mmCIF file of N, CA and C in Angstrom:
data_model
loop_
_atom_site.group_PDB
_atom_site.id
_atom_site.type_symbol
_atom_site.label_atom_id
_atom_site.label_comp_id
_atom_site.label_asym_id
_atom_site.label_seq_id
_atom_site.Cartn_x
_atom_site.Cartn_y
_atom_site.Cartn_z
ATOM 1 N N UNK A 19 40.531 215.444 140.133
ATOM 2 C CA UNK A 19 41.297 216.718 139.923
ATOM 3 C C UNK A 19 42.815 216.363 139.678
ATOM 4 N N UNK A 20 43.316 217.014 138.769
ATOM 5 C CA UNK A 20 44.674 216.729 138.393
ATOM 6 C C UNK A 20 45.698 217.636 139.264
ATOM 7 N N UNK A 21 46.927 217.433 138.998
ATOM 8 C CA UNK A 21 47.960 218.167 139.705
ATOM 9 C C UNK A 21 48.391 219.459 139.090
ATOM 10 N N UNK A 22 48.014 219.702 137.736
ATOM 11 C CA UNK A 22 48.484 220.851 137.056
ATOM 12 C C UNK A 22 47.467 221.969 137.124
ATOM 13 N N UNK A 23 48.047 223.153 137.398
ATOM 14 C CA UNK A 23 47.191 224.372 137.728
ATOM 15 C C UNK A 23 47.475 225.402 136.656
ATOM 16 N N UNK A 24 46.434 226.048 136.135
ATOM 17 C CA UNK A 24 46.581 227.269 135.337
ATOM 18 C C UNK A 24 46.510 228.395 136.204
ATOM 19 N N UNK A 25 47.406 229.357 135.932
ATOM 20 C CA UNK A 25 47.494 230.661 136.685
ATOM 21 C C UNK A 25 47.437 231.745 135.568
ATOM 22 N N UNK A 26 46.328 232.590 135.628
ATOM 23 C CA UNK A 26 46.173 233.557 134.640
ATOM 24 C C UNK A 26 46.156 235.028 135.318
ATOM 25 N N UNK A 27 46.145 235.987 134.494
ATOM 26 C CA UNK A 27 46.177 237.357 134.855
ATOM 27 C C UNK A 27 47.516 237.755 135.625
ATOM 28 N N UNK A 28 48.521 237.175 135.181
ATOM 29 C CA UNK A 28 49.880 237.424 135.771
ATOM 30 C C UNK A 28 50.410 238.867 135.271
ATOM 31 N N UNK A 29 51.108 239.512 136.179
ATOM 32 C CA UNK A 29 51.783 240.660 135.667
ATOM 33 C C UNK A 29 52.892 240.267 134.756
ATOM 34 N N UNK A 30 53.246 241.146 133.864
ATOM 35 C CA UNK A 30 54.353 240.830 132.996
ATOM 36 C C UNK A 30 55.714 240.752 133.691
ATOM 37 N N UNK A 31 55.773 241.252 134.950
ATOM 38 C CA UNK A 31 56.968 241.201 135.742
ATOM 39 C C UNK A 31 57.127 239.879 136.569
ATOM 40 N N UNK A 32 56.030 239.121 136.517
ATOM 41 C CA UNK A 32 56.096 237.883 137.362
ATOM 42 C C UNK A 32 57.036 236.841 136.652
ATOM 43 N N UNK A 33 57.806 236.217 137.447
ATOM 44 C CA UNK A 33 58.756 235.168 136.914
ATOM 45 C C UNK A 33 58.328 233.829 137.402
ATOM 46 N N UNK A 34 58.875 232.792 136.871
ATOM 47 C CA UNK A 34 58.600 231.359 137.220
ATOM 48 C C UNK A 34 58.990 231.180 138.686
ATOM 49 N N UNK A 35 60.162 231.742 139.125
ATOM 50 C CA UNK A 35 60.538 231.666 140.578
ATOM 51 C C UNK A 35 59.541 232.384 141.394
ATOM 52 N N UNK A 36 58.867 233.393 141.007
ATOM 53 C CA UNK A 36 57.859 234.094 141.931
ATOM 54 C C UNK A 36 56.629 233.116 141.969
ATOM 55 N N UNK A 37 56.198 232.477 140.967
ATOM 56 C CA UNK A 37 55.130 231.417 140.989
ATOM 57 C C UNK A 37 55.480 230.275 141.946
ATOM 58 N N UNK A 38 56.729 229.890 141.728
ATOM 59 C CA UNK A 38 57.097 228.642 142.598
ATOM 60 C C UNK A 38 57.110 229.023 144.103
ATOM 61 N N UNK A 39 57.617 230.275 144.429
ATOM 62 C CA UNK A 39 57.713 230.660 145.796
ATOM 63 C C UNK A 39 56.346 230.778 146.357
ATOM 64 N N UNK A 40 55.404 231.343 145.613
ATOM 65 C CA UNK A 40 54.037 231.476 146.059
ATOM 66 C C UNK A 40 53.296 230.207 146.251
ATOM 67 N N UNK A 41 53.453 229.234 145.360
ATOM 68 C CA UNK A 41 52.670 228.003 145.448
ATOM 69 C C UNK A 41 53.287 227.001 146.290
ATOM 70 N N UNK A 42 54.539 227.191 146.652
ATOM 71 C CA UNK A 42 55.165 226.333 147.675
ATOM 72 C C UNK A 42 54.526 226.513 148.997
ATOM 73 N N UNK A 43 53.851 227.648 149.274
ATOM 74 C CA UNK A 43 53.203 227.851 150.607
ATOM 75 C C UNK A 43 52.026 226.943 150.672
ATOM 76 N N UNK A 44 51.461 226.291 149.534
ATOM 77 C CA UNK A 44 50.383 225.406 149.623
ATOM 78 C C UNK A 44 50.768 223.949 149.560
ATOM 79 N N UNK A 45 52.047 223.694 149.440
ATOM 80 C CA UNK A 45 52.501 222.328 149.406
ATOM 81 C C UNK A 45 53.704 222.129 148.540
ATOM 82 N N UNK A 46 54.117 221.009 148.101
ATOM 83 C CA UNK A 46 55.256 220.768 147.304
ATOM 84 C C UNK A 46 55.040 221.114 145.837
ATOM 85 N N UNK A 47 55.720 222.100 145.376
ATOM 86 C CA UNK A 47 55.533 222.620 143.966
ATOM 87 C C UNK A 47 56.674 221.942 143.094
ATOM 88 N N UNK A 48 56.248 221.002 142.279
ATOM 89 C CA UNK A 48 57.116 220.361 141.403
ATOM 90 C C UNK A 48 57.666 221.104 140.275
ATOM 91 N N UNK A 49 56.868 221.971 139.691
ATOM 92 C CA UNK A 49 57.365 222.887 138.643
ATOM 93 C C UNK A 49 56.500 224.133 138.554
ATOM 94 N N UNK A 50 57.038 225.180 138.091
ATOM 95 C CA UNK A 50 56.298 226.424 137.778
ATOM 96 C C UNK A 50 56.838 227.118 136.560
ATOM 97 N N UNK A 51 56.070 227.497 135.756
ATOM 98 C CA UNK A 51 56.591 228.215 134.414
ATOM 99 C C UNK A 51 55.580 229.306 133.989
ATOM 100 N N UNK A 52 56.174 230.412 133.698
ATOM 101 C CA UNK A 52 55.502 231.575 133.077
ATOM 102 C C UNK A 52 55.636 231.403 131.627
ATOM 103 N N UNK A 53 54.603 231.393 130.892
ATOM 104 C CA UNK A 53 54.598 231.217 129.410
ATOM 105 C C UNK A 53 55.051 232.529 128.742
ATOM 106 N N UNK A 54 56.083 232.491 127.819
ATOM 107 C CA UNK A 54 56.505 233.651 127.217
ATOM 108 C C UNK A 54 56.309 233.587 125.669
ATOM 109 N N UNK A 55 56.240 234.694 125.112
ATOM 110 C CA UNK A 55 56.115 234.860 123.609
ATOM 111 C C UNK A 55 57.399 234.371 122.990
ATOM 112 N N UNK A 56 57.389 233.565 121.999
ATOM 113 C CA UNK A 56 58.684 233.053 121.313
ATOM 114 C C UNK A 56 59.357 234.207 120.710
ATOM 115 N N UNK A 57 58.683 235.103 120.008
ATOM 116 C CA UNK A 57 59.370 236.168 119.261
ATOM 117 C C UNK A 57 60.015 237.229 120.143
ATOM 118 N N UNK A 58 59.309 237.645 121.217
ATOM 119 C CA UNK A 58 59.775 238.815 122.014
ATOM 120 C C UNK A 58 60.396 238.335 123.303
ATOM 121 N N UNK A 59 60.063 237.062 123.827
ATOM 122 C CA UNK A 59 60.603 236.644 125.066
ATOM 123 C C UNK A 59 59.764 237.215 126.248
ATOM 124 N N UNK A 60 58.763 238.084 125.978
ATOM 125 C CA UNK A 60 57.938 238.729 127.060
ATOM 126 C C UNK A 60 56.889 237.767 127.543
ATOM 127 N N UNK A 61 56.583 237.879 128.784
ATOM 128 C CA UNK A 61 55.530 237.042 129.374
ATOM 129 C C UNK A 61 54.196 237.189 128.681
ATOM 130 N N UNK A 62 53.500 236.120 128.478
ATOM 131 C CA UNK A 62 52.111 236.268 127.854
ATOM 132 C C UNK A 62 51.051 236.425 128.902
ATOM 133 N N UNK A 63 51.336 236.526 130.180
ATOM 134 C CA UNK A 63 50.405 236.916 131.231
ATOM 135 C C UNK A 63 49.728 235.655 131.897
ATOM 136 N N UNK A 64 50.296 234.479 131.591
ATOM 137 C CA UNK A 64 49.778 233.259 132.256
ATOM 138 C C UNK A 64 50.869 232.265 132.406
ATOM 139 N N UNK A 65 50.641 231.306 133.303
ATOM 140 C CA UNK A 65 51.587 230.251 133.531
ATOM 141 C C UNK A 65 50.945 228.971 134.105
ATOM 142 N N UNK A 66 51.824 227.994 134.349
ATOM 143 C CA UNK A 66 51.281 226.714 134.877
ATOM 144 C C UNK A 66 52.169 226.305 136.086
ATOM 145 N N UNK A 67 51.454 225.666 137.038
ATOM 146 C CA UNK A 67 52.234 225.128 138.134
ATOM 147 C C UNK A 67 51.756 223.748 138.327
ATOM 148 N N UNK A 68 52.760 222.816 138.624
ATOM 149 C CA UNK A 68 52.387 221.412 138.958
ATOM 150 C C UNK A 68 52.616 221.141 140.366
ATOM 151 N N UNK A 69 51.693 220.675 141.038
ATOM 152 C CA UNK A 69 51.834 220.391 142.465
ATOM 153 C C UNK A 69 52.160 218.835 142.707
ATOM 154 N N UNK A 70 52.604 218.439 143.840
ATOM 155 C CA UNK A 70 52.907 217.081 144.116
ATOM 156 C C UNK A 70 51.671 216.140 144.159
ATOM 157 N N UNK A 71 50.548 216.602 144.518
ATOM 158 C CA UNK A 71 49.397 215.761 144.570
ATOM 159 C C UNK A 71 48.153 216.504 144.230
ATOM 160 N N UNK A 72 47.104 215.789 143.871
ATOM 161 C CA UNK A 72 45.824 216.483 143.607
ATOM 162 C C UNK A 72 45.205 217.190 144.722
ATOM 163 N N UNK A 73 45.460 216.748 145.932
ATOM 164 C CA UNK A 73 45.051 217.400 147.117
ATOM 165 C C UNK A 73 45.733 218.689 147.417
ATOM 166 N N UNK A 74 46.996 218.753 147.097
ATOM 167 C CA UNK A 74 47.743 220.005 147.246
ATOM 168 C C UNK A 74 47.322 220.994 146.145
ATOM 169 N N UNK A 75 47.045 220.507 144.901
ATOM 170 C CA UNK A 75 46.576 221.355 143.864
ATOM 171 C C UNK A 75 45.204 221.971 144.249
ATOM 172 N N UNK A 76 44.403 221.205 144.810
ATOM 173 C CA UNK A 76 43.085 221.720 145.218
ATOM 174 C C UNK A 76 43.168 222.759 146.310
ATOM 175 N N UNK A 77 44.060 222.554 147.260
ATOM 176 C CA UNK A 77 44.415 223.489 148.299
ATOM 177 C C UNK A 77 44.945 224.862 147.702
ATOM 178 N N UNK A 78 45.908 224.719 146.862
ATOM 179 C CA UNK A 78 46.499 225.874 146.046
ATOM 180 C C UNK A 78 45.461 226.673 145.416
ATOM 181 N N UNK A 79 44.551 225.982 144.570
ATOM 182 C CA UNK A 79 43.502 226.726 143.954
ATOM 183 C C UNK A 79 42.623 227.469 144.830
ATOM 184 N N UNK A 80 42.218 226.830 145.984
ATOM 185 C CA UNK A 80 41.403 227.459 146.908
ATOM 186 C C UNK A 80 42.108 228.702 147.628
ATOM 187 N N UNK A 81 43.392 228.534 147.764
ATOM 188 C CA UNK A 81 44.111 229.585 148.492
ATOM 189 C C UNK A 81 44.509 230.766 147.634
ATOM 190 N N UNK A 82 44.758 230.469 146.283
ATOM 191 C CA UNK A 82 45.356 231.590 145.549
ATOM 192 C C UNK A 82 44.348 232.159 144.427
ATOM 193 N N UNK A 83 43.306 231.567 144.161
ATOM 194 C CA UNK A 83 42.381 232.046 143.207
ATOM 195 C C UNK A 83 41.766 233.409 143.858
ATOM 196 N N UNK A 84 42.106 234.571 143.241
ATOM 197 C CA UNK A 84 41.654 235.792 143.684
ATOM 198 C C UNK A 84 42.825 236.483 144.532
ATOM 199 N N UNK A 85 43.847 235.764 144.772
ATOM 200 C CA UNK A 85 44.938 236.296 145.546
ATOM 201 C C UNK A 85 45.712 237.472 144.705
ATOM 202 N N UNK A 86 46.247 238.431 145.259
ATOM 203 C CA UNK A 86 46.960 239.431 144.622
ATOM 204 C C UNK A 86 48.421 239.198 144.548
ATOM 205 N N UNK A 87 48.992 239.393 143.316
ATOM 206 C CA UNK A 87 50.368 239.111 143.099
ATOM 207 C C UNK A 87 50.951 240.209 142.169
ATOM 208 N N UNK A 88 51.883 241.021 142.640
ATOM 209 C CA UNK A 88 52.454 242.182 141.827
ATOM 210 C C UNK A 88 51.428 243.019 141.277
ATOM 211 N N UNK A 89 50.366 243.288 142.177
ATOM 212 C CA UNK A 89 49.290 244.256 141.735
ATOM 213 C C UNK A 89 48.291 243.683 140.838
ATOM 214 N N UNK A 90 48.262 242.368 140.589
ATOM 215 C CA UNK A 90 47.222 241.720 139.682
ATOM 216 C C UNK A 90 46.579 240.682 140.532
ATOM 217 N N UNK A 91 45.195 240.580 140.307
ATOM 218 C CA UNK A 91 44.350 239.499 140.992
ATOM 219 C C UNK A 91 44.542 238.253 140.169
ATOM 220 N N UNK A 92 45.022 237.122 140.719
ATOM 221 C CA UNK A 92 45.278 235.984 140.030
ATOM 222 C C UNK A 92 43.979 235.178 139.733
ATOM 223 N N UNK A 93 43.860 234.533 138.593
ATOM 224 C CA UNK A 93 42.855 233.648 138.147
ATOM 225 C C UNK A 93 43.515 232.254 138.236
ATOM 226 N N UNK A 94 43.151 231.458 139.204
ATOM 227 C CA UNK A 94 43.808 230.072 139.352
ATOM 228 C C UNK A 94 42.714 229.029 139.277
ATOM 229 N N UNK A 95 43.005 228.088 138.332
ATOM 230 C CA UNK A 95 42.060 226.970 138.206
ATOM 231 C C UNK A 95 42.856 225.770 137.719
ATOM 232 N N UNK A 96 42.118 224.601 137.656
ATOM 233 C CA UNK A 96 42.683 223.372 137.161
ATOM 234 C C UNK A 96 43.043 223.580 135.673
ATOM 235 N N UNK A 97 44.211 223.149 135.322
ATOM 236 C CA UNK A 97 44.541 223.177 133.880
ATOM 237 C C UNK A 97 43.859 222.186 133.066
ATOM 238 N N UNK A 98 43.421 222.594 131.938
ATOM 239 C CA UNK A 98 42.680 221.702 130.982
ATOM 240 C C UNK A 98 43.734 221.191 129.909
ATOM 241 N N UNK A 99 43.386 220.027 129.410
ATOM 242 C CA UNK A 99 44.347 219.529 128.287
ATOM 243 C C UNK A 99 44.139 220.366 127.080
ATOM 244 N N UNK A 100 45.191 220.530 126.327
ATOM 245 C CA UNK A 100 45.119 221.213 125.080
ATOM 246 C C UNK A 100 44.229 220.527 124.131
ATOM 247 N N UNK A 101 43.426 221.360 123.454
ATOM 248 C CA UNK A 101 42.464 220.704 122.396
ATOM 249 C C UNK A 101 43.269 220.545 121.147
ATOM 250 N N UNK A 102 42.969 219.502 120.335
ATOM 251 C CA UNK A 102 43.625 219.224 119.120
ATOM 252 C C UNK A 102 43.114 220.266 118.067
ATOM 253 N N UNK A 103 43.970 220.516 117.167
ATOM 254 C CA UNK A 103 43.580 221.549 116.042
ATOM 255 C C UNK A 103 44.364 222.741 116.184
ATOM 256 N N UNK A 104 44.362 223.506 115.125
ATOM 257 C CA UNK A 104 45.176 224.708 115.087
ATOM 258 C C UNK A 104 44.453 225.911 115.427
ATOM 259 N N UNK A 105 43.182 226.068 115.304
ATOM 260 C CA UNK A 105 42.516 227.250 115.606
ATOM 261 C C UNK A 105 43.144 228.414 114.781
ATOM 262 N N UNK A 106 43.358 229.559 115.352
ATOM 263 C CA UNK A 106 43.942 230.738 114.606
ATOM 264 C C UNK A 106 45.401 230.461 114.243
ATOM 265 N N UNK A 107 46.019 229.438 114.867
ATOM 266 C CA UNK A 107 47.448 229.162 114.560
ATOM 267 C C UNK A 107 47.567 228.390 113.341
ATOM 268 N N UNK A 108 46.506 227.894 112.774
ATOM 269 C CA UNK A 108 46.562 227.062 111.550
ATOM 270 C C UNK A 108 46.895 227.947 110.390
ATOM 271 N N UNK A 109 47.977 227.731 109.761
ATOM 272 C CA UNK A 109 48.539 228.618 108.734
ATOM 273 C C UNK A 109 48.525 228.014 107.317
ATOM 274 N N UNK A 110 47.421 227.239 107.036
ATOM 275 C CA UNK A 110 47.386 226.673 105.780
ATOM 276 C C UNK A 110 46.762 227.595 104.660
ATOM 277 N N UNK A 111 46.383 228.725 105.144
ATOM 278 C CA UNK A 111 45.792 229.602 104.081
ATOM 279 C C UNK A 111 44.291 229.244 103.894
ATOM 280 N N UNK A 112 43.807 229.579 102.668
ATOM 281 C CA UNK A 112 42.494 229.248 102.434
ATOM 282 C C UNK A 112 41.735 230.372 101.776
ATOM 283 N N UNK A 113 40.499 230.325 101.464
ATOM 284 C CA UNK A 113 39.697 231.278 100.855
ATOM 285 C C UNK A 113 39.517 232.497 101.689
ATOM 286 N N UNK A 114 39.958 233.658 101.292
ATOM 287 C CA UNK A 114 39.931 234.872 102.144
ATOM 288 C C UNK A 114 38.667 235.673 101.868
ATOM 289 N N UNK A 115 37.798 235.298 100.995
ATOM 290 C CA UNK A 115 36.620 236.048 100.710
ATOM 291 C C UNK A 115 36.765 236.957 99.401
ATOM 292 N N UNK A 116 38.035 236.945 98.951
ATOM 293 C CA UNK A 116 38.266 237.822 97.669
ATOM 294 C C UNK A 116 38.767 236.881 96.557
ATOM 295 N N UNK A 117 38.208 237.045 95.505
ATOM 296 C CA UNK A 117 38.588 236.216 94.241
ATOM 297 C C UNK A 117 39.338 237.131 93.334
ATOM 298 N N UNK A 118 40.467 236.669 93.011
ATOM 299 C CA UNK A 118 41.183 237.317 91.890
ATOM 300 C C UNK A 118 40.511 237.115 90.605
ATOM 301 N N UNK A 119 40.584 238.109 89.753
ATOM 302 C CA UNK A 119 40.010 237.969 88.374
ATOM 303 C C UNK A 119 40.983 237.244 87.472
ATOM 304 N N UNK A 120 40.336 236.394 86.633
ATOM 305 C CA UNK A 120 41.271 235.489 85.735
ATOM 306 C C UNK A 120 41.449 236.323 84.555
#
């Protein structure tokens, strides 16, 4: 198990400081960040927390998965590495299913 934790189903009012304060109860929280939309600056409803050790991360996941924060039930799990590739963010265009007439 790694030290990085995914925290989902956050209220849009939850801040990085709120996450850090909560996860400090389970051990040393090295960093906490709520992910925001680049265009609007509004929370995207999830964030990441990095704990000091894998043991503290496991303890935090056990303690806070299903925990309520700001009226929302948290979904807490081990963070997974980003997968390579663009998915829907790949903006190279392509065939849209419609052909223009020549």
